[in-house]
């Protein structure tokens, strides 16, 4: 499963191998880049009323910096954590990619954490045209790293909950108990791309 | 240094631009502003809408603008489209209510116009106003400049 920035599918994925191997592609409503999602991926999404985080202006850079401080606490003493441009890295190797959506009164900051990955799955991704500077010309396997090589999964989750708990009061909820009330007219959509759409993008790729 | 500032102030008032030294964002005198950082230029019953220099500066490089359809209704304070920068999608909220009569097609090819020319070539939509009195709820250039200064100093 994949998450993907809209449009220009042909620039982001190897459409022929994706079609051949029947890889589902999801277009996400937030911004951000393309990631390979497998059953180890950890997603952390922070949905905040802008007034609940009063020292953070509701724009990408301030939100990103604030999140960098939060995760700095999570990894303190455990790993060489850095916020590099819009990525989370250990040293200069990316392990977390970010995406945001900002509305008038609240914002979402979403991270896809690379717990583990198979090298062959990375071949579905093209080298993005807008790569961060710190990537230099490294290909995927030299650019990213596996979180599982740095800490146990439960420790990452516990430390994240604790770091969030230092800023907010935290309580667990089940997905079933969440009730979606009214939906405003302008609706963001996250959706699965159709095979037809991927085929059309494939024609654009030589 | 003092001479240059004096020249800048004179040039600014001739061109009807306010220049504030602490924030470096441009604010134009003949526009109205929403606290979500959109501007509106009113001409009778027509309005042109875009995002301010403060907004484009804080958003970063715009890579895509999601535009509404011509004919769509917009409501003061509600989202009508979005601006995408590298890692974020940000809603654009309408400072006025009315009907979209034109959208800036240039933004499909050159979304960066929003960054380079937020008040001119980077305009986003044109609207036929449904209620002129709504303009009273918006800020003028002086109020908006002060608002931006407060936002930037608080954070």
Tab-separated table of C-alpha atoms in Angstrom:
chain	number	residue	atom	x	y	z
A	1	UNK	CA	0.000	0.000	0.000
A	2	UNK	CA	1.237	3.426	-0.783
A	3	UNK	CA	0.472	7.037	0.062
A	4	UNK	CA	1.085	9.538	-2.619
A	5	UNK	CA	1.042	13.229	-3.428
A	6	UNK	CA	-1.534	14.012	-6.095
A	7	UNK	CA	-0.842	14.298	-9.801
A	8	UNK	CA	2.296	13.403	-11.682
A	9	UNK	CA	1.992	9.746	-10.702
A	10	UNK	CA	4.395	8.956	-13.544
A	11	UNK	CA	7.111	11.015	-11.845
A	12	UNK	CA	6.716	9.356	-8.469
A	13	UNK	CA	6.344	5.614	-9.047
A	14	UNK	CA	7.499	2.955	-11.474
A	15	UNK	CA	4.029	2.442	-12.902
A	16	UNK	CA	4.832	-0.677	-14.922
A	17	UNK	CA	6.110	-2.658	-11.928
A	18	UNK	CA	3.280	-1.354	-9.767
A	19	UNK	CA	0.736	-2.610	-12.331
A	20	UNK	CA	2.550	-5.901	-12.782
A	21	UNK	CA	2.663	-6.605	-9.043
A	22	UNK	CA	-0.804	-5.179	-8.269
A	23	UNK	CA	0.441	-2.707	-5.690
A	24	UNK	CA	-2.445	-0.572	-4.417
A	25	UNK	CA	-1.783	3.165	-4.459
A	26	UNK	CA	-3.535	5.547	-2.097
A	27	UNK	CA	-3.689	9.245	-2.766
A	28	UNK	CA	-3.551	11.034	0.575
A	29	UNK	CA	-5.222	14.389	1.182
A	30	UNK	CA	-2.253	15.808	3.037
A	31	UNK	CA	0.810	16.995	1.176
A	32	UNK	CA	4.050	15.083	1.367
A	33	UNK	CA	5.936	12.536	-0.635
A	34	UNK	CA	5.495	8.945	-1.663
A	35	UNK	CA	6.143	6.139	0.779
A	36	UNK	CA	5.982	2.372	0.686
A	37	UNK	CA	3.705	1.106	3.424
A	38	UNK	CA	3.999	-2.445	4.665
A	39	UNK	CA	2.683	-4.225	7.726
A	40	UNK	CA	5.507	-2.853	9.887
A	41	UNK	CA	4.925	0.834	9.121
A	42	UNK	CA	3.996	2.973	12.105
A	43	UNK	CA	1.824	6.024	11.501
A	44	UNK	CA	1.618	8.819	14.024
A	45	UNK	CA	-0.905	11.538	13.307
A	46	UNK	CA	-1.255	14.621	15.462
A	47	UNK	CA	-4.518	16.495	14.971
A	48	UNK	CA	-4.417	19.795	16.846
A	49	UNK	CA	-6.721	22.740	17.339
A	50	UNK	CA	-4.412	25.635	16.572
A	51	UNK	CA	-5.213	27.282	19.905
A	52	UNK	CA	-4.239	24.118	21.760
A	53	UNK	CA	-0.662	24.666	20.617
A	54	UNK	CA	-0.498	28.433	21.120
A	55	UNK	CA	3.193	28.933	20.453
A	56	UNK	CA	2.983	27.385	16.991
A	57	UNK	CA	1.741	29.440	14.012
A	58	UNK	CA	-0.444	27.254	11.741
A	59	UNK	CA	2.088	27.060	8.916
A	60	UNK	CA	4.290	24.167	7.738
A	61	UNK	CA	7.641	25.282	9.113
A	62	UNK	CA	6.552	26.149	12.666
A	63	UNK	CA	4.549	22.913	12.905
A	64	UNK	CA	7.515	20.910	11.603
A	65	UNK	CA	9.873	22.531	14.139
A	66	UNK	CA	7.478	21.877	17.000
A	67	UNK	CA	7.196	18.228	15.968
A	68	UNK	CA	10.998	18.034	15.792
A	69	UNK	CA	11.190	19.114	19.427
A	70	UNK	CA	8.588	16.521	20.394
A	71	UNK	CA	10.401	13.663	18.693
A	72	UNK	CA	13.721	14.987	19.973
A	73	UNK	CA	12.391	14.062	23.415
A	74	UNK	CA	11.252	10.640	22.186
A	75	UNK	CA	14.699	9.681	20.941
A	76	UNK	CA	16.799	11.415	23.570
A	77	UNK	CA	19.589	9.117	24.670
A	78	UNK	CA	18.432	6.417	22.258
A	79	UNK	CA	19.501	7.556	18.834
A	80	UNK	CA	21.117	10.440	16.947
A	81	UNK	CA	17.831	12.111	15.982
A	82	UNK	CA	17.687	15.098	13.649
A	83	UNK	CA	14.949	17.059	11.922
A	84	UNK	CA	16.471	17.456	8.464
A	85	UNK	CA	14.394	19.806	6.321
A	86	UNK	CA	11.051	17.974	6.417
A	87	UNK	CA	12.302	14.528	7.433
A	88	UNK	CA	13.214	12.769	10.645
A	89	UNK	CA	16.655	11.183	10.415
A	90	UNK	CA	19.123	9.238	12.473
A	91	UNK	CA	22.380	10.859	11.475
A	92	UNK	CA	21.709	11.668	7.824
A	93	UNK	CA	19.469	8.677	7.151
A	94	UNK	CA	15.744	9.222	6.915
A	95	UNK	CA	13.410	7.057	8.979
A	96	UNK	CA	10.312	9.237	9.038
A	97	UNK	CA	8.498	11.237	6.361
A	98	UNK	CA	6.015	13.984	7.130
A	99	UNK	CA	2.858	15.411	5.675
A	100	UNK	CA	0.528	18.135	6.868
A	101	UNK	CA	-2.874	19.552	6.240
A	102	UNK	CA	-3.733	22.956	7.608
A	103	UNK	CA	-7.232	24.366	7.853
A	104	UNK	CA	-8.482	27.559	9.417
A	105	UNK	CA	-8.610	26.392	13.014
A	106	UNK	CA	-6.736	23.124	13.164
A	107	UNK	CA	-3.949	21.192	11.576
A	108	UNK	CA	-2.776	17.646	11.039
A	109	UNK	CA	0.843	16.588	11.200
A	110	UNK	CA	1.283	13.041	9.972
A	111	UNK	CA	4.422	10.913	10.063
A	112	UNK	CA	5.057	7.622	8.287
A	113	UNK	CA	7.739	5.843	10.271
A	114	UNK	CA	9.889	3.343	8.430
A	115	UNK	CA	10.001	0.489	10.883
A	116	UNK	CA	11.404	-2.049	8.462
A	117	UNK	CA	11.413	-2.428	4.711
A	118	UNK	CA	12.307	-4.822	1.943
A	119	UNK	CA	14.833	-3.499	-0.535
A	120	UNK	CA	12.862	-4.837	-3.492
A	121	UNK	CA	9.840	-2.714	-2.501
A	122	UNK	CA	11.921	0.446	-2.750
A	123	UNK	CA	12.299	-0.230	-6.467
A	124	UNK	CA	8.657	0.798	-6.921
A	125	UNK	CA	9.671	4.360	-6.100
A	126	UNK	CA	11.295	6.757	-8.519
A	127	UNK	CA	13.877	9.254	-7.314
A	128	UNK	CA	11.715	12.314	-6.627
A	129	UNK	CA	12.453	15.488	-8.566
A	130	UNK	CA	12.060	17.554	-5.428
A	131	UNK	CA	14.460	15.705	-3.165
A	132	UNK	CA	15.731	17.302	0.043
A	133	UNK	CA	19.211	18.785	-0.197
A	134	UNK	CA	20.655	16.538	2.477
A	135	UNK	CA	19.804	13.505	0.354
A	136	UNK	CA	22.495	14.522	-2.158
A	137	UNK	CA	22.414	11.914	-4.948
A	138	UNK	CA	21.924	8.871	-2.714
A	139	UNK	CA	19.527	6.208	-3.877
A	140	UNK	CA	16.855	4.835	-1.518
A	141	UNK	CA	18.919	2.176	0.222
A	142	UNK	CA	21.699	4.627	1.104
A	143	UNK	CA	19.277	7.345	2.113
A	144	UNK	CA	16.859	5.590	4.470
A	145	UNK	CA	17.256	3.346	7.488
A	146	UNK	CA	15.166	0.906	9.518
A	147	UNK	CA	13.929	2.064	12.902
A	148	UNK	CA	13.892	-1.486	14.221
A	149	UNK	CA	17.676	-1.486	14.139
A	150	UNK	CA	17.715	1.320	16.682
A	151	UNK	CA	15.129	0.373	19.331
A	152	UNK	CA	12.341	-2.059	20.224
A	153	UNK	CA	8.949	-1.184	18.778
A	154	UNK	CA	7.252	-1.011	22.152
A	155	UNK	CA	9.851	1.422	23.432
A	156	UNK	CA	9.278	3.810	20.521
A	157	UNK	CA	5.531	3.690	21.059
A	158	UNK	CA	5.764	4.172	24.832
A	159	UNK	CA	8.209	7.041	24.533
A	160	UNK	CA	6.044	8.753	21.919
A	161	UNK	CA	2.981	8.479	24.121
A	162	UNK	CA	4.970	9.868	27.029
A	163	UNK	CA	6.339	12.807	25.001
A	164	UNK	CA	2.824	13.660	23.793
A	165	UNK	CA	1.601	13.265	27.383
A	166	UNK	CA	4.058	15.958	28.498
A	167	UNK	CA	2.189	18.463	26.295
A	168	UNK	CA	-1.380	17.187	26.406
A	169	UNK	CA	-3.496	14.836	28.483
A	170	UNK	CA	-3.565	11.469	26.785
A	171	UNK	CA	-6.161	8.705	26.960
A	172	UNK	CA	-6.640	5.631	24.783
A	173	UNK	CA	-9.785	5.310	22.623
A	174	UNK	CA	-11.027	2.589	20.331
A	175	UNK	CA	-11.701	3.432	16.681
A	176	UNK	CA	-15.287	2.183	16.998
A	177	UNK	CA	-16.119	4.807	19.586
A	178	UNK	CA	-15.223	7.729	17.288
A	179	UNK	CA	-18.362	9.323	15.838
A	180	UNK	CA	-18.027	11.391	12.669
A	181	UNK	CA	-20.641	14.135	12.918
A	182	UNK	CA	-21.198	16.719	10.262
A	183	UNK	CA	-19.045	16.952	7.201
A	184	UNK	CA	-18.537	20.381	5.681
A	185	UNK	CA	-19.067	20.947	1.987
A	186	UNK	CA	-15.417	21.192	1.041
A	187	UNK	CA	-14.205	17.685	1.769
A	188	UNK	CA	-10.642	16.508	1.551
A	189	UNK	CA	-10.382	13.085	0.035
A	190	UNK	CA	-7.964	10.256	0.514
A	191	UNK	CA	-8.633	7.503	-1.970
A	192	UNK	CA	-7.368	4.405	-3.656
A	193	UNK	CA	-6.271	5.074	-7.240
A	194	UNK	CA	-7.938	2.994	-9.940
A	195	UNK	CA	-6.018	0.651	-12.232
A	196	UNK	CA	-7.155	2.859	-15.092
A	197	UNK	CA	-5.441	5.886	-13.592
A	198	UNK	CA	-2.207	3.981	-13.092
A	199	UNK	CA	-2.351	2.696	-16.679
A	200	UNK	CA	-2.817	6.242	-17.966
A	201	UNK	CA	0.236	7.371	-16.001
A	202	UNK	CA	2.126	4.363	-17.343
A	203	UNK	CA	1.624	5.605	-20.908
A	204	UNK	CA	3.446	8.800	-19.938
A	205	UNK	CA	6.451	6.820	-18.749
A	206	UNK	CA	8.883	5.606	-21.389
B	1	UNK	CA	20.956	53.975	6.266
B	2	UNK	CA	18.534	56.657	7.539
B	3	UNK	CA	18.372	58.251	4.074
B	4	UNK	CA	17.514	54.959	2.472
B	5	UNK	CA	14.711	54.355	4.958
B	6	UNK	CA	13.355	57.850	4.291
B	7	UNK	CA	13.489	57.246	0.550
B	8	UNK	CA	11.814	53.861	1.037
B	9	UNK	CA	8.995	55.428	3.089
B	10	UNK	CA	8.426	58.130	0.466
B	11	UNK	CA	8.488	55.638	-2.372
B	12	UNK	CA	6.174	53.407	-0.367
B	13	UNK	CA	3.575	56.106	0.203
B	14	UNK	CA	3.734	57.120	-3.468
B	15	UNK	CA	3.125	53.514	-4.489
B	16	UNK	CA	0.532	53.060	-1.731
B	17	UNK	CA	2.489	50.279	-0.083
B	18	UNK	CA	3.053	50.050	3.655
B	19	UNK	CA	6.519	48.990	4.678
B	20	UNK	CA	7.031	47.899	8.224
B	21	UNK	CA	10.556	47.305	9.334
B	22	UNK	CA	10.015	44.511	11.800
B	23	UNK	CA	8.041	42.212	9.558
B	24	UNK	CA	9.260	42.151	6.009
B	25	UNK	CA	5.926	41.153	4.510
B	26	UNK	CA	4.315	43.566	2.101
B	27	UNK	CA	0.818	44.821	2.823
B	28	UNK	CA	-1.112	46.871	0.252
B	29	UNK	CA	-3.244	49.808	1.349
B	30	UNK	CA	-6.166	49.377	-1.023
B	31	UNK	CA	-7.049	45.808	0.010
B	32	UNK	CA	-9.039	44.199	2.806
B	33	UNK	CA	-7.687	41.296	4.826
B	34	UNK	CA	-8.931	38.210	6.671
B	35	UNK	CA	-7.237	36.866	9.805
B	36	UNK	CA	-6.563	33.657	7.895
B	37	UNK	CA	-4.214	35.704	5.678
B	38	UNK	CA	-6.234	36.144	2.496
B	39	UNK	CA	-6.701	39.513	0.778
B	40	UNK	CA	-9.627	40.820	-1.236
B	41	UNK	CA	-9.713	43.650	-3.773
B	42	UNK	CA	-13.207	45.012	-4.261
B	43	UNK	CA	-14.446	46.740	-7.392
B	44	UNK	CA	-18.189	47.404	-7.125
B	45	UNK	CA	-19.765	43.990	-6.936
B	46	UNK	CA	-16.644	42.097	-8.014
B	47	UNK	CA	-13.880	40.868	-5.820
B	48	UNK	CA	-10.453	39.395	-6.524
B	49	UNK	CA	-9.002	37.107	-3.867
B	50	UNK	CA	-5.547	35.787	-3.079
B	51	UNK	CA	-3.246	35.014	-0.176
B	52	UNK	CA	-1.011	37.620	1.405
B	53	UNK	CA	2.735	38.019	1.313
B	54	UNK	CA	2.858	36.935	4.988
B	55	UNK	CA	1.033	33.728	4.080
B	56	UNK	CA	3.142	32.836	1.053
B	57	UNK	CA	6.301	33.495	2.996
B	58	UNK	CA	5.226	31.205	5.842
B	59	UNK	CA	3.930	28.483	3.514
B	60	UNK	CA	7.120	28.063	1.548
B	61	UNK	CA	7.341	27.159	-2.132
B	62	UNK	CA	3.903	26.503	-3.576
B	63	UNK	CA	3.873	23.473	-5.856
B	64	UNK	CA	0.152	23.212	-6.605
B	65	UNK	CA	-3.022	25.248	-6.174
B	66	UNK	CA	-6.329	23.418	-5.877
B	67	UNK	CA	-8.955	25.715	-7.408
B	68	UNK	CA	-12.744	25.620	-7.181
B	69	UNK	CA	-14.967	25.368	-10.248
B	70	UNK	CA	-16.354	28.495	-11.879
B	71	UNK	CA	-19.882	28.869	-10.621
B	72	UNK	CA	-19.124	27.439	-7.185
B	73	UNK	CA	-20.429	29.281	-4.144
B	74	UNK	CA	-18.025	30.639	-1.559
B	75	UNK	CA	-18.867	31.649	2.007
B	76	UNK	CA	-17.010	34.146	4.158
B	77	UNK	CA	-14.634	32.257	6.444
B	78	UNK	CA	-14.991	28.892	4.717
B	79	UNK	CA	-12.428	26.980	2.672
B	80	UNK	CA	-12.770	27.031	-1.115
B	81	UNK	CA	-9.483	25.591	-2.271
B	82	UNK	CA	-6.010	24.700	-1.120
B	83	UNK	CA	-2.392	25.570	-1.612
B	84	UNK	CA	0.177	22.777	-1.536
B	85	UNK	CA	3.742	23.350	-0.537
B	86	UNK	CA	6.303	20.583	-0.377
B	87	UNK	CA	4.947	18.740	2.634
B	88	UNK	CA	1.704	20.494	3.436
B	89	UNK	CA	-1.755	21.212	2.073
B	90	UNK	CA	-3.201	24.450	3.421
B	91	UNK	CA	-6.790	25.552	3.002
B	92	UNK	CA	-7.568	28.883	1.377
B	93	UNK	CA	-10.543	30.534	3.078
B	94	UNK	CA	-12.764	33.059	1.366
B	95	UNK	CA	-12.840	36.540	2.897
B	96	UNK	CA	-16.243	37.141	1.273
B	97	UNK	CA	-19.383	35.289	0.217
B	98	UNK	CA	-20.504	35.025	-3.372
B	99	UNK	CA	-20.094	33.064	-6.577
B	100	UNK	CA	-16.832	32.214	-8.341
B	101	UNK	CA	-16.808	33.898	-11.771
B	102	UNK	CA	-13.182	33.333	-12.743
B	103	UNK	CA	-10.237	31.250	-11.596
B	104	UNK	CA	-6.572	31.939	-12.304
B	105	UNK	CA	-5.713	29.208	-14.811
B	106	UNK	CA	-2.080	30.403	-14.898
B	107	UNK	CA	-1.623	28.812	-11.498
B	108	UNK	CA	-1.904	25.340	-13.023
B	109	UNK	CA	1.327	25.884	-14.921
B	110	UNK	CA	2.970	28.325	-12.544
B	111	UNK	CA	1.837	27.773	-8.966
B	112	UNK	CA	4.926	29.702	-7.811
B	113	UNK	CA	3.198	32.919	-8.913
B	114	UNK	CA	1.553	32.777	-5.505
B	115	UNK	CA	5.006	33.198	-3.958
B	116	UNK	CA	6.511	35.673	-6.416
B	117	UNK	CA	3.444	37.876	-6.945
B	118	UNK	CA	0.854	37.203	-4.234
B	119	UNK	CA	-1.121	40.423	-4.858
B	120	UNK	CA	-0.903	40.615	-8.667
B	121	UNK	CA	-0.273	37.666	-10.970
B	122	UNK	CA	-0.754	35.182	-8.126
B	123	UNK	CA	-4.438	36.101	-7.650
B	124	UNK	CA	-6.537	32.982	-7.109
B	125	UNK	CA	-10.255	33.579	-7.813
B	126	UNK	CA	-12.666	36.334	-8.793
B	127	UNK	CA	-16.027	36.414	-7.111
B	128	UNK	CA	-19.361	38.146	-7.593
B	129	UNK	CA	-20.208	39.403	-4.112
B	130	UNK	CA	-23.481	38.433	-2.522
B	131	UNK	CA	-23.215	40.744	0.492
B	132	UNK	CA	-21.035	43.868	0.482
B	133	UNK	CA	-21.647	44.478	4.187
B	134	UNK	CA	-19.427	41.481	4.977
B	135	UNK	CA	-16.447	43.641	4.077
B	136	UNK	CA	-16.891	45.420	7.400
B	137	UNK	CA	-15.788	42.280	9.175
B	138	UNK	CA	-12.398	42.376	7.438
B	139	UNK	CA	-9.246	44.247	8.427
B	140	UNK	CA	-7.766	47.183	6.604
B	141	UNK	CA	-4.060	47.300	5.779
B	142	UNK	CA	-3.049	48.943	9.040
B	143	UNK	CA	-4.995	46.503	11.191
B	144	UNK	CA	-3.659	43.576	9.189
B	145	UNK	CA	-0.045	44.734	9.448
B	146	UNK	CA	-0.428	45.017	13.204
B	147	UNK	CA	-2.074	41.592	13.300
B	148	UNK	CA	0.894	40.032	11.446
B	149	UNK	CA	3.395	41.716	13.737
B	150	UNK	CA	1.570	40.343	16.772
B	151	UNK	CA	1.417	36.848	15.289
B	152	UNK	CA	5.121	36.824	14.473
B	153	UNK	CA	6.198	38.202	17.833
B	154	UNK	CA	4.011	35.808	19.836
B	155	UNK	CA	5.539	32.736	18.232
